[in-house]
JSON list of C-alpha atoms in Angstrom, two decimals:
[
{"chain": "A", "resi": 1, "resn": "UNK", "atom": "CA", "xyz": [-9.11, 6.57, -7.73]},
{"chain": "A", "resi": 2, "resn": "UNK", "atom": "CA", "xyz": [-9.28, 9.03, -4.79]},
{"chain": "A", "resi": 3, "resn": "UNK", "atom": "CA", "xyz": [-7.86, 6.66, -2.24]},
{"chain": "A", "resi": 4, "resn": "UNK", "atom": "CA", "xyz": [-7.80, 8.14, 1.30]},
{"chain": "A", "resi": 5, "resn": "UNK", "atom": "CA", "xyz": [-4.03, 8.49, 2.06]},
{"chain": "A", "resi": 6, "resn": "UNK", "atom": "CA", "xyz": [-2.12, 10.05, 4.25]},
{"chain": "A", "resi": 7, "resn": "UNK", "atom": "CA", "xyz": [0.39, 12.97, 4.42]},
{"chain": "A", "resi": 8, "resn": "UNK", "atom": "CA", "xyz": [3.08, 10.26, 4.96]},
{"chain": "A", "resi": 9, "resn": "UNK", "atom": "CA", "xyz": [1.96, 8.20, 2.26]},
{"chain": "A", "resi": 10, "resn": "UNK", "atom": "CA", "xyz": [2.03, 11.12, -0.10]},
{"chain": "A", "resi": 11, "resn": "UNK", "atom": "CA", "xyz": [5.08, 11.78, 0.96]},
{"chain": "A", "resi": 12, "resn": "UNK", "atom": "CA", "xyz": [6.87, 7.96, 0.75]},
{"chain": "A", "resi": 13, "resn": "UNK", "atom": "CA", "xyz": [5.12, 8.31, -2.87]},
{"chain": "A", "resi": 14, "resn": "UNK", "atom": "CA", "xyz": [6.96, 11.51, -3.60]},
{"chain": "A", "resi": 15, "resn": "UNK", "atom": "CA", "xyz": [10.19, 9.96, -2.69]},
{"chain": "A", "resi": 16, "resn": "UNK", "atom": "CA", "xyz": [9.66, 6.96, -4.58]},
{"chain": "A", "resi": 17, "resn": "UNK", "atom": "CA", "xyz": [8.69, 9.19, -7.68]},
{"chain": "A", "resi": 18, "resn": "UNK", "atom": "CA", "xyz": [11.81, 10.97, -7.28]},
{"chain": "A", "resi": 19, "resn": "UNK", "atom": "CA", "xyz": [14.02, 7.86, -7.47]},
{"chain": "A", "resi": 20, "resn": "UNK", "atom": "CA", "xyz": [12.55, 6.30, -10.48]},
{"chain": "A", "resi": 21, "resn": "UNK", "atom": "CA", "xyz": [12.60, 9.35, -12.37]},
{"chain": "A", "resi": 22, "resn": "UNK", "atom": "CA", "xyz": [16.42, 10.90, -11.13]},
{"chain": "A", "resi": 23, "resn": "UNK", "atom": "CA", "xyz": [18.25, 7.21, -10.42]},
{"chain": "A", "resi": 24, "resn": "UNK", "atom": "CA", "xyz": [15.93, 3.98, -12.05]},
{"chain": "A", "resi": 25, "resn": "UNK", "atom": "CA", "xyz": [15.02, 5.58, -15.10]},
{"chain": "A", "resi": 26, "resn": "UNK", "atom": "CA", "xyz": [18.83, 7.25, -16.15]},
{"chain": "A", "resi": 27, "resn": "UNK", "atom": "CA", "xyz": [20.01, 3.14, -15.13]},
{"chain": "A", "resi": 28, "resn": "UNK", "atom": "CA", "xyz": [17.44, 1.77, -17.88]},
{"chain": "A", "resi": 29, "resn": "UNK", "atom": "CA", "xyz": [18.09, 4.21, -20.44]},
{"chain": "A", "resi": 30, "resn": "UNK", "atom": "CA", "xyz": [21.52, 3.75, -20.40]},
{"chain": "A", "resi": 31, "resn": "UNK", "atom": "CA", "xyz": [20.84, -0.28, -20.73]},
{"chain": "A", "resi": 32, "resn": "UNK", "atom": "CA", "xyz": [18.26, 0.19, -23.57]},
{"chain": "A", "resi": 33, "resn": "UNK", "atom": "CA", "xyz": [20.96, 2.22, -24.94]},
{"chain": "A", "resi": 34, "resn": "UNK", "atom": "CA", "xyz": [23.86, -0.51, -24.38]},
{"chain": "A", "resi": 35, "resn": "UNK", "atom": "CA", "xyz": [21.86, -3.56, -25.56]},
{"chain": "A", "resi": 36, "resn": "UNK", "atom": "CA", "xyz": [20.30, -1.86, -28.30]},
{"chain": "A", "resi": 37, "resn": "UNK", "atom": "CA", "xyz": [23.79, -1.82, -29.62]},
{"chain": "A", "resi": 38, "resn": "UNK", "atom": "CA", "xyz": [24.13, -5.82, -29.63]},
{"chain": "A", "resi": 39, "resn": "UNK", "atom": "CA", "xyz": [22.59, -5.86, -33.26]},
{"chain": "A", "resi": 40, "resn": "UNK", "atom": "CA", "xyz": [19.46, -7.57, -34.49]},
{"chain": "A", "resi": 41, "resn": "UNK", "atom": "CA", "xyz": [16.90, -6.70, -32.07]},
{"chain": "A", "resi": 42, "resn": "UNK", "atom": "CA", "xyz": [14.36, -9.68, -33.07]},
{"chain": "A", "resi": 43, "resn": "UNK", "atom": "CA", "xyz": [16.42, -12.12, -31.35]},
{"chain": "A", "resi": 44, "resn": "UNK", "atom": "CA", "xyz": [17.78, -9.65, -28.50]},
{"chain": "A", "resi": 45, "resn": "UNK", "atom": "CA", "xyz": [16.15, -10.68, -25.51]},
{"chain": "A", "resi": 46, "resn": "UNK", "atom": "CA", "xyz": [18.27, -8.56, -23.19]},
{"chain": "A", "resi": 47, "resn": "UNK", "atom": "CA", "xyz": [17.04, -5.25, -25.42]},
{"chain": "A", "resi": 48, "resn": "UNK", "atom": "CA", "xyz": [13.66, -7.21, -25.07]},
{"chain": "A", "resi": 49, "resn": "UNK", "atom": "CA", "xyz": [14.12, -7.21, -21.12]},
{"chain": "A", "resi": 50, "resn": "UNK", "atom": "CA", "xyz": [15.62, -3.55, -21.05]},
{"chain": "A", "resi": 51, "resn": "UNK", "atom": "CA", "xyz": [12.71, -2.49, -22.76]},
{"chain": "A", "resi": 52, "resn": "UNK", "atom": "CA", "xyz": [10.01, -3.77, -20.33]},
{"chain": "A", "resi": 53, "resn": "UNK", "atom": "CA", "xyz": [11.91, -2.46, -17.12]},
{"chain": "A", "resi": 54, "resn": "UNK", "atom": "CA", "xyz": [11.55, 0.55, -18.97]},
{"chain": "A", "resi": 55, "resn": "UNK", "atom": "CA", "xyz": [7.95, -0.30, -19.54]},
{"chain": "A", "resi": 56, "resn": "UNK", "atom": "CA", "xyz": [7.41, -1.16, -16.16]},
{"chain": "A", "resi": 57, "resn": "UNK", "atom": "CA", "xyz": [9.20, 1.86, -14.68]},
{"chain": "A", "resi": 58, "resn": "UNK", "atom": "CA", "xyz": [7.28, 4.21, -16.66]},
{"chain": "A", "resi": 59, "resn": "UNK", "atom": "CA", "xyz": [3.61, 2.50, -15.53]},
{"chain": "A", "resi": 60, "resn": "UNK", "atom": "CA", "xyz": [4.73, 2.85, -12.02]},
{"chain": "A", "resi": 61, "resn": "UNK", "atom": "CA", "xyz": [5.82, 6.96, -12.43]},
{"chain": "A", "resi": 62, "resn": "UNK", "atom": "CA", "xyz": [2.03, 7.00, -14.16]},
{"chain": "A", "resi": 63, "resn": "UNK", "atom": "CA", "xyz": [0.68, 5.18, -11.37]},
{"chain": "A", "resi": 64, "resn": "UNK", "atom": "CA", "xyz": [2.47, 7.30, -8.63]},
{"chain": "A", "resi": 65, "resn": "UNK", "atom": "CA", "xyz": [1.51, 10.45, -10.01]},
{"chain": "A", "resi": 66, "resn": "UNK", "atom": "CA", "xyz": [-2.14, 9.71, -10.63]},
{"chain": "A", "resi": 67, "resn": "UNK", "atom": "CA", "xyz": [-2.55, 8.36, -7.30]},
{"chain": "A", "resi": 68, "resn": "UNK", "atom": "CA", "xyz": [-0.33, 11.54, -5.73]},
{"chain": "A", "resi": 69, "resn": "UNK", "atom": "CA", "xyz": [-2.93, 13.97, -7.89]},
{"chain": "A", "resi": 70, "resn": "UNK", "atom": "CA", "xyz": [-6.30, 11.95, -6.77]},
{"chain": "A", "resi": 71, "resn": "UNK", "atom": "CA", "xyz": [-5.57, 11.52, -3.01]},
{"chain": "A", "resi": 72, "resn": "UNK", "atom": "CA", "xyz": [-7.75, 12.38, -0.70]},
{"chain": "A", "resi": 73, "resn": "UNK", "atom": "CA", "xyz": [-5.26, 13.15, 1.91]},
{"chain": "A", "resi": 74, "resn": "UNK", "atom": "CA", "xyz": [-6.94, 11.82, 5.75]},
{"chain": "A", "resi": 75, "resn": "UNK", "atom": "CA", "xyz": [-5.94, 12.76, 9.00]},
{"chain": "A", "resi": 76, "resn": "UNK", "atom": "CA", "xyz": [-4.57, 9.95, 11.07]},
{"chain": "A", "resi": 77, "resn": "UNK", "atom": "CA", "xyz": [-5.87, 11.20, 14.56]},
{"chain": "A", "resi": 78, "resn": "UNK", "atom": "CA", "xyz": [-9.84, 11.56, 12.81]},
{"chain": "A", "resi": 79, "resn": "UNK", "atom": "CA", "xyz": [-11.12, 8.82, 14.47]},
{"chain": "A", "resi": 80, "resn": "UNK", "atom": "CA", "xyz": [-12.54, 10.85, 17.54]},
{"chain": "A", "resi": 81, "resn": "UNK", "atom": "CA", "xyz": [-11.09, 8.45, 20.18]},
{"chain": "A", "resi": 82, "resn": "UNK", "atom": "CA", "xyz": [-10.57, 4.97, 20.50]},
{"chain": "A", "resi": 83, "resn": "UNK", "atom": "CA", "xyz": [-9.00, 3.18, 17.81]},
{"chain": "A", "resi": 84, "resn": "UNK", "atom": "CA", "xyz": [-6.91, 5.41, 14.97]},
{"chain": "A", "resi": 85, "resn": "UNK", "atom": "CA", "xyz": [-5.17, 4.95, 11.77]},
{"chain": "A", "resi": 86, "resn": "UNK", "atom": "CA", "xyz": [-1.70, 3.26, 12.86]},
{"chain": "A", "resi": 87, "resn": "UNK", "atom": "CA", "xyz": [-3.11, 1.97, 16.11]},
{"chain": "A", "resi": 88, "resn": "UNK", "atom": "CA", "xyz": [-2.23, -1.87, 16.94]},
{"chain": "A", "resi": 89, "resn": "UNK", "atom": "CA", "xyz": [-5.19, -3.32, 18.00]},
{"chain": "A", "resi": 90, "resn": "UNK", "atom": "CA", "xyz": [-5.52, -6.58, 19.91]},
{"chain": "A", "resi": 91, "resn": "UNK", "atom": "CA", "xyz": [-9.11, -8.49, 18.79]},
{"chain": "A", "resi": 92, "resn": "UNK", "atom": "CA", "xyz": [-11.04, -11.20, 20.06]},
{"chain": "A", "resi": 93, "resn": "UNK", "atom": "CA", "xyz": [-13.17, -13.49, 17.62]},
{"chain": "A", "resi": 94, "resn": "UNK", "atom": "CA", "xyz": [-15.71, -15.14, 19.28]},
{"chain": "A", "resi": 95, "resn": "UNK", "atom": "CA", "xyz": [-16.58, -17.55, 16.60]},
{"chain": "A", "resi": 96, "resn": "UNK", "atom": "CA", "xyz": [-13.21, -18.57, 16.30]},
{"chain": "A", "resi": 97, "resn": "UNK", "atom": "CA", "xyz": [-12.13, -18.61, 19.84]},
{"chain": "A", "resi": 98, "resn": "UNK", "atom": "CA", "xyz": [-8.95, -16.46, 18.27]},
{"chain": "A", "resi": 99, "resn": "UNK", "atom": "CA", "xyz": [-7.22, -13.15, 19.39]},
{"chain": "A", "resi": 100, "resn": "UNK", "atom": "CA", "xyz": [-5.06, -11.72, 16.38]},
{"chain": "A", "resi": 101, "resn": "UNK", "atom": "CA", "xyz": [-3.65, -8.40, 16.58]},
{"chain": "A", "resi": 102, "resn": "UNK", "atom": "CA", "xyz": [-3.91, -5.80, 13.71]},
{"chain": "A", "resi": 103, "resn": "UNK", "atom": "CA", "xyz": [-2.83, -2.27, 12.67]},
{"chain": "A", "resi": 104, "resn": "UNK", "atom": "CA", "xyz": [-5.40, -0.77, 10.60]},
{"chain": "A", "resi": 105, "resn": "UNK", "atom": "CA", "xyz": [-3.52, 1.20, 7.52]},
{"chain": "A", "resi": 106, "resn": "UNK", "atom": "CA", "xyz": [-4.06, 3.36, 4.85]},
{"chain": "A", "resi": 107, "resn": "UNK", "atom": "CA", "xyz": [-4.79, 1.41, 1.03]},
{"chain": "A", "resi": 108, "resn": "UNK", "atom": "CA", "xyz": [-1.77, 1.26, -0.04]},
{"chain": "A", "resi": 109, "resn": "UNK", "atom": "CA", "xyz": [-0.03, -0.20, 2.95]},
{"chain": "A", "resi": 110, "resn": "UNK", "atom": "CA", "xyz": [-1.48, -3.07, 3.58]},
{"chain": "A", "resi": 111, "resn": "UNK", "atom": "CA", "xyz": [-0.63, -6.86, 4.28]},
{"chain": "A", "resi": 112, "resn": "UNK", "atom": "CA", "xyz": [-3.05, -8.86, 6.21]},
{"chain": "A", "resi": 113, "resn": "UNK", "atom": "CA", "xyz": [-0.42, -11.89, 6.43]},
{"chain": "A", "resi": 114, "resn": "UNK", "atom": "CA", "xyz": [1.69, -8.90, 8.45]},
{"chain": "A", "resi": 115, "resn": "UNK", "atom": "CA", "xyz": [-1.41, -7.99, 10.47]},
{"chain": "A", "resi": 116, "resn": "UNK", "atom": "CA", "xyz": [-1.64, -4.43, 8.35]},
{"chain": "A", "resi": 117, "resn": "UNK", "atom": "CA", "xyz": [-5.71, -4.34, 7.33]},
{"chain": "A", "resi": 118, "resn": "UNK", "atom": "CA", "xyz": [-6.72, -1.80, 4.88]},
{"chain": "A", "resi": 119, "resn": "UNK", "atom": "CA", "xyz": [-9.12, 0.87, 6.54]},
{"chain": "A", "resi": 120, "resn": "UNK", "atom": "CA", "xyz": [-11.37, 0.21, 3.93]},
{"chain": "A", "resi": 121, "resn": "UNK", "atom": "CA", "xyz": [-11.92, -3.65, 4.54]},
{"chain": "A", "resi": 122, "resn": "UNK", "atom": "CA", "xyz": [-14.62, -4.48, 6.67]},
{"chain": "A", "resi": 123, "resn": "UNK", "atom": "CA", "xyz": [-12.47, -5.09, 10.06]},
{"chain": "A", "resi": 124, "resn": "UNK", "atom": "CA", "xyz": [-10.78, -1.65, 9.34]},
{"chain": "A", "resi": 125, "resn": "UNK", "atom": "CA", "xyz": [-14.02, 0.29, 8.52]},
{"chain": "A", "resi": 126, "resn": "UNK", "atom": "CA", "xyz": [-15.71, -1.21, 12.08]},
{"chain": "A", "resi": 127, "resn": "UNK", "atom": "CA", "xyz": [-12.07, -0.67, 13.84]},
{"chain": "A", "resi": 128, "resn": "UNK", "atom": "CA", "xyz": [-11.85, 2.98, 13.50]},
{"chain": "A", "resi": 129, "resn": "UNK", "atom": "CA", "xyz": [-13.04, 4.49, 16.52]},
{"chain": "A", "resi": 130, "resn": "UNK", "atom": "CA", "xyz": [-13.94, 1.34, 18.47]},
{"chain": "A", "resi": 131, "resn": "UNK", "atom": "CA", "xyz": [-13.01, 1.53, 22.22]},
{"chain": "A", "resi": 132, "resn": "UNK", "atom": "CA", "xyz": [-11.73, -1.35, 24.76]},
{"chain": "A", "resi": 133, "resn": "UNK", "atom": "CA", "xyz": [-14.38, -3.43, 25.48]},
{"chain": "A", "resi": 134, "resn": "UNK", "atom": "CA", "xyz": [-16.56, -2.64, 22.55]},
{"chain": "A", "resi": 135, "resn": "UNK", "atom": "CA", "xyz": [-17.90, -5.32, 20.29]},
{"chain": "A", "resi": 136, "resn": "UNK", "atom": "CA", "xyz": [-18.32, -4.69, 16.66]},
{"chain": "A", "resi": 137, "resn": "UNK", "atom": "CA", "xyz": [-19.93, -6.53, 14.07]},
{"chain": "A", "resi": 138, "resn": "UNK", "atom": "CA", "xyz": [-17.89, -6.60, 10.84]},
{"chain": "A", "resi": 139, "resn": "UNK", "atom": "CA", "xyz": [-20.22, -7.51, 7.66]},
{"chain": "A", "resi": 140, "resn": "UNK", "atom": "CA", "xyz": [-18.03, -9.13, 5.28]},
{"chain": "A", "resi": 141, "resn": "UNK", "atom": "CA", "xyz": [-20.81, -9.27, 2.33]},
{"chain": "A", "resi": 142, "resn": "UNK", "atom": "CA", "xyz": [-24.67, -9.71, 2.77]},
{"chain": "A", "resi": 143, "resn": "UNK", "atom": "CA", "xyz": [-24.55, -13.24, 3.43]},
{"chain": "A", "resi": 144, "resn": "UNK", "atom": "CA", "xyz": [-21.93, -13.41, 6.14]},
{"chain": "A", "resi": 145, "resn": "UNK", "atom": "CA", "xyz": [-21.09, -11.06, 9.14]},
{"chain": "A", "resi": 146, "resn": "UNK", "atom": "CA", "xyz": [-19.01, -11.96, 12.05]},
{"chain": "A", "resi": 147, "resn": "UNK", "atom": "CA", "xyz": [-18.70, -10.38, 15.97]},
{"chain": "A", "resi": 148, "resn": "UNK", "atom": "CA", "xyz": [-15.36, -9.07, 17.04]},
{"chain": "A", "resi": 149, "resn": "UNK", "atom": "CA", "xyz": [-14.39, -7.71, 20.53]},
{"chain": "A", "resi": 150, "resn": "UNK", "atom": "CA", "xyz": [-11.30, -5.21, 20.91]},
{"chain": "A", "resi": 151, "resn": "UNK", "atom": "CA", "xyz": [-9.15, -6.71, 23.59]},
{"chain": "A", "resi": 152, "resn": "UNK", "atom": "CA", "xyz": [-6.88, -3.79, 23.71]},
{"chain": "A", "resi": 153, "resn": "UNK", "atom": "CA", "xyz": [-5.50, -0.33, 21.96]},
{"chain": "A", "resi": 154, "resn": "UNK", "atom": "CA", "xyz": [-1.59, 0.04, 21.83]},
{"chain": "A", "resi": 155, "resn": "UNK", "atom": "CA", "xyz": [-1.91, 3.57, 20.19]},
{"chain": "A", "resi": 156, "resn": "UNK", "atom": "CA", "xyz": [0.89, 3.80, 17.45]},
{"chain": "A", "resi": 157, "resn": "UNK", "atom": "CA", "xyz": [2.07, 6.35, 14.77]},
{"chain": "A", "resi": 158, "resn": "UNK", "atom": "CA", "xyz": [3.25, 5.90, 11.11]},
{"chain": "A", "resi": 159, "resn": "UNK", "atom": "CA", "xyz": [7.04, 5.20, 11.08]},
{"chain": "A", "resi": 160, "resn": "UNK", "atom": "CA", "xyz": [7.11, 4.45, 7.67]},
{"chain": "A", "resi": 161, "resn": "UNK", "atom": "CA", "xyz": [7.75, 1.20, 8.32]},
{"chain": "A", "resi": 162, "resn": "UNK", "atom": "CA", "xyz": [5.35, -0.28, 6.50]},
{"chain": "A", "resi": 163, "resn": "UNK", "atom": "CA", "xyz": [6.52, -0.17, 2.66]},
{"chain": "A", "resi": 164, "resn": "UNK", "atom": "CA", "xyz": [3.89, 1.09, -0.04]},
{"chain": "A", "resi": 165, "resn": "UNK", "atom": "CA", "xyz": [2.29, -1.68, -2.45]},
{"chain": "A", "resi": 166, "resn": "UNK", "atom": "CA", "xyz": [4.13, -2.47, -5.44]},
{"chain": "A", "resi": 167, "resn": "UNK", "atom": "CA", "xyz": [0.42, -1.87, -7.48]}
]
């Protein structure tokens, strides 16, 4: 995997990891272990159900931990001036005669409907270090590019406030 995260996503991971394992998974047991109890488990869907929050709660711990153990851990401020990871940015699009404002993110924060664009999509690779004024070219695939002109930098930090992905 090897996603480029930050300390504070490492560290909303670990928390998350913690819960699941200490408060979700101790919850499901004890309901596997309750419905179990109802008798012929063919025809028991809430056993059935039990057993795939279970499911699911174990393939998130898995996924937590892998992606914990992979990360290449970035720093926010690497940009070298203008924009940075966290930063709202205020863009211009030319083509579209359309100003939208965006926060470029870490992987496994985003939602573009929000505004929150993945550093590694095109906008957010082109973003990073742009200054006011600049006008960058974001190539969406070979076929298609588009021009985009930062209108303004509203320098921000990672509050947390943006929730991790669910996958």
């Amino acid at each position: 995997m090897y996603d480029k995260l930050t300390k504070k996503d490492i560290e909303m991971m670990q928390a998350e990891l913690e819960d699941r394992r200490l408060n979700i998974r101790p919850k499901i047991m004890e309901e596997v272990k309750r419905t179990r109890e109802y008798g012929d488990l063919s025809e028991n869907y809430e056993y059935k159900a039990a057993k795939q929050a279970q499911r699911q709660n174990d393939s998130r711990v898995r996924y937590l931990q892998n992606m914990i153990k992979t990360a290449q851990i970035i720093d926010e401020d690497a940009a070298g001036g203008g924009v940075q990871l966290y930063d709202k940015v205020r863009v211009y699009l030319p083509e579209d005669e359309e100003e939208m404002e965006v926060q470029v993110v870490s992987t496994v924060r985003t939602n573009p409907g929000a505004g929150l664009i993945s550093l590694e999509s095109p906008l957010g690779k082109v973003l990073l270090g742009a200054k006011v004024g600049q006008t960058v070219t974001v190539h969406v695939n070979d076929s298609y590019s588009y021009d985009a002109q930062i209108r303004q930098i509203t320098p921000a930090q990672d509050d947390g406030s943006a929730p991790l992905l669910p996958y």
